[in-house]
């Protein structure tokens, strides 16, 4: 995991609410499942007990993940964003010279990344390379599939698809 996550305040609040819910309701629900599964008898051959313990491990892993993210989160001041250069939180339209296509990405903190929706992490090869560049800049992205040449065409606070 990263040492710092740049996230909008609304995302941080969403994660805080999820954490609060998991700590109380989530843990209570799992405790009930474990209690019920124990009532079925022999734990060595009890599929319900194994499933409840597996669910408990997943819940605790998510709680730990949220705690870590929140402890290392920096609030993205969206009002301070300018479109002078590519920054986390902005949309960027690029011409991909390597694959001869145009793409629009939103650069986001890694917990918000969703490549299918063109929301790429500021820690990804493309996101990291685009940060700080201006309209007209040519950049070379060192990607696992090889180098990709991009030209920054437009930077915006709003989706420019």
Coordinates of C-alpha atoms in Angstrom, one line a residue:
X1 CA 0.0 0.0 0.0
X2 CA 1.0 3.6 -0.5
X3 CA 2.3 5.9 2.2
X4 CA -0.2 8.6 1.3
X5 CA -3.6 8.7 -0.3
X6 CA -4.9 11.9 -1.9
X7 CA -8.7 11.7 -1.6
X8 CA -11.7 14.1 -1.8
X9 CA -13.3 14.9 1.5
X10 CA -16.5 13.1 0.4
X11 CA -14.6 9.9 -0.1
X12 CA -12.8 10.2 3.2
X13 CA -16.2 10.7 4.9
X14 CA -17.6 7.7 3.0
X15 CA -14.7 5.5 4.3
X16 CA -15.2 6.8 7.8
X17 CA -18.9 5.8 7.7
X18 CA -18.1 2.4 6.3
X19 CA -15.4 1.8 9.0
X20 CA -17.9 2.8 11.7
X21 CA -20.5 0.5 10.3
X22 CA -18.1 -2.4 10.0
X23 CA -16.8 -2.0 13.5
X24 CA -20.2 -2.1 15.0
X25 CA -22.8 -3.8 12.8
X26 CA -20.3 -5.9 10.8
X27 CA -18.6 -7.3 13.8
X28 CA -22.0 -7.9 15.6
X29 CA -23.3 -9.7 12.5
X30 CA -20.2 -11.9 12.3
X31 CA -20.4 -12.7 16.0
X32 CA -24.0 -13.8 15.6
X33 CA -23.0 -16.1 12.6
X34 CA -20.2 -17.6 14.6
X35 CA -22.4 -18.2 17.7
X36 CA -25.1 -19.8 15.5
X37 CA -22.5 -22.0 13.7
X38 CA -21.1 -23.2 17.1
X39 CA -24.5 -24.3 18.1
X40 CA -24.5 -26.9 15.2
X41 CA -21.9 -29.0 17.1
X42 CA -18.5 -30.4 16.1
X43 CA -16.5 -27.5 14.8
X44 CA -14.0 -29.7 12.9
X45 CA -16.6 -30.6 10.3
X46 CA -18.8 -27.5 10.5
X47 CA -19.0 -25.7 7.2
X48 CA -21.1 -22.9 8.6
X49 CA -18.4 -22.2 11.3
X50 CA -15.6 -22.2 8.7
X51 CA -17.6 -19.8 6.5
X52 CA -18.3 -17.5 9.4
X53 CA -14.6 -17.5 10.4
X54 CA -13.7 -16.7 6.8
X55 CA -16.2 -13.9 6.7
X56 CA -14.7 -12.6 10.0
X57 CA -11.2 -12.6 8.5
X58 CA -12.4 -10.7 5.4
X59 CA -14.2 -8.1 7.6
X60 CA -11.2 -7.6 9.8
X61 CA -9.0 -7.2 6.7
X62 CA -11.3 -4.5 5.3
X63 CA -11.4 -2.7 8.7
X64 CA -7.5 -2.8 8.7
X65 CA -7.4 -1.5 5.1
X66 CA -9.8 1.4 5.9
X67 CA -7.9 2.3 9.1
X68 CA -4.7 2.4 7.1
X69 CA -6.1 4.5 4.3
X70 CA -7.7 7.0 6.7
X71 CA -4.5 7.2 8.7
X72 CA -2.5 8.0 5.5
X73 CA -5.1 10.1 3.8
X74 CA -4.6 13.7 2.6
X75 CA -7.7 15.7 1.8
X76 CA -7.8 16.8 -1.8
X77 CA -8.8 20.5 -1.8
X78 CA -10.9 20.4 -5.0
X79 CA -11.5 24.1 -4.9
X80 CA -7.7 24.7 -5.1
X81 CA -7.3 22.6 -8.3
X82 CA -6.3 24.5 -11.4
X83 CA -6.2 23.2 -14.9
X84 CA -2.7 24.6 -15.6
X85 CA -1.1 21.2 -15.1
X86 CA -2.3 17.6 -14.5
X87 CA -3.0 17.0 -10.8
X88 CA -4.8 14.3 -8.8
X89 CA -8.6 15.0 -9.1
X90 CA -8.5 16.4 -12.6
X91 CA -9.5 14.9 -16.0
X92 CA -7.0 14.8 -18.8
X93 CA -7.5 14.2 -22.5
X94 CA -4.5 12.6 -24.2
X95 CA -3.6 11.6 -27.7
X96 CA -2.0 8.2 -27.6
X97 CA 0.6 8.3 -30.4
X98 CA 1.6 4.7 -29.8
X99 CA -1.9 3.2 -30.3
X100 CA -3.3 6.1 -32.4
X101 CA -6.3 6.9 -30.2
X102 CA -7.6 9.6 -27.9
X103 CA -8.4 8.8 -24.2
X104 CA -9.8 10.7 -21.3
X105 CA -8.6 9.8 -17.8
X106 CA -9.5 11.1 -14.4
X107 CA -6.4 11.0 -12.2
X108 CA -7.5 9.8 -8.7
X109 CA -6.0 8.4 -5.5
X110 CA -5.4 4.6 -5.7
X111 CA -8.5 3.6 -3.6
X112 CA -10.7 5.3 -6.1
X113 CA -9.1 3.8 -9.2
X114 CA -11.3 2.0 -11.7
X115 CA -9.6 1.5 -15.0
X116 CA -12.8 0.3 -16.6
X117 CA -14.3 3.8 -15.9
X118 CA -10.9 5.5 -17.0
X119 CA -10.3 6.5 -13.4
X120 CA -6.6 5.8 -13.1
X121 CA -4.5 6.0 -9.9
X122 CA -1.9 8.7 -9.5
X123 CA 0.4 5.8 -8.6
X124 CA -0.1 4.0 -11.9
X125 CA 2.5 4.3 -14.7
X126 CA 0.2 6.6 -16.8
X127 CA -1.1 8.6 -13.9
X128 CA 2.3 9.1 -12.3
X129 CA 3.9 10.1 -15.6
X130 CA 1.1 12.6 -16.4
X131 CA 1.2 14.5 -13.1
X132 CA 2.7 18.0 -13.4
X133 CA 2.5 18.1 -17.2
X134 CA 0.7 20.8 -19.2
X135 CA -1.4 21.0 -22.4
X136 CA 0.8 20.3 -25.3
X137 CA 3.4 18.3 -23.4
X138 CA 4.7 15.0 -24.9
X139 CA 5.3 12.3 -22.4
X140 CA 6.7 8.8 -22.6
X141 CA 5.0 6.3 -20.2
X142 CA 7.1 3.3 -19.2
X143 CA 4.4 0.7 -19.0
X144 CA 4.7 -3.0 -18.4
X145 CA 3.6 -3.5 -22.1
X146 CA 6.3 -1.1 -23.3
X147 CA 6.7 2.6 -23.8
X148 CA 3.6 4.6 -24.7
X149 CA 3.9 8.1 -26.1
X150 CA 1.1 10.5 -25.0
X151 CA 0.4 14.2 -25.8
X152 CA -1.7 16.2 -23.3
X153 CA -4.6 17.7 -25.2
X154 CA -6.8 19.1 -22.5
X155 CA -7.0 19.3 -18.7
X156 CA -10.4 19.9 -16.9
X157 CA -12.1 19.8 -13.6
X158 CA -15.2 18.3 -15.3
X159 CA -15.5 15.1 -17.3
X160 CA -14.5 15.9 -20.9
X161 CA -15.7 12.7 -22.6

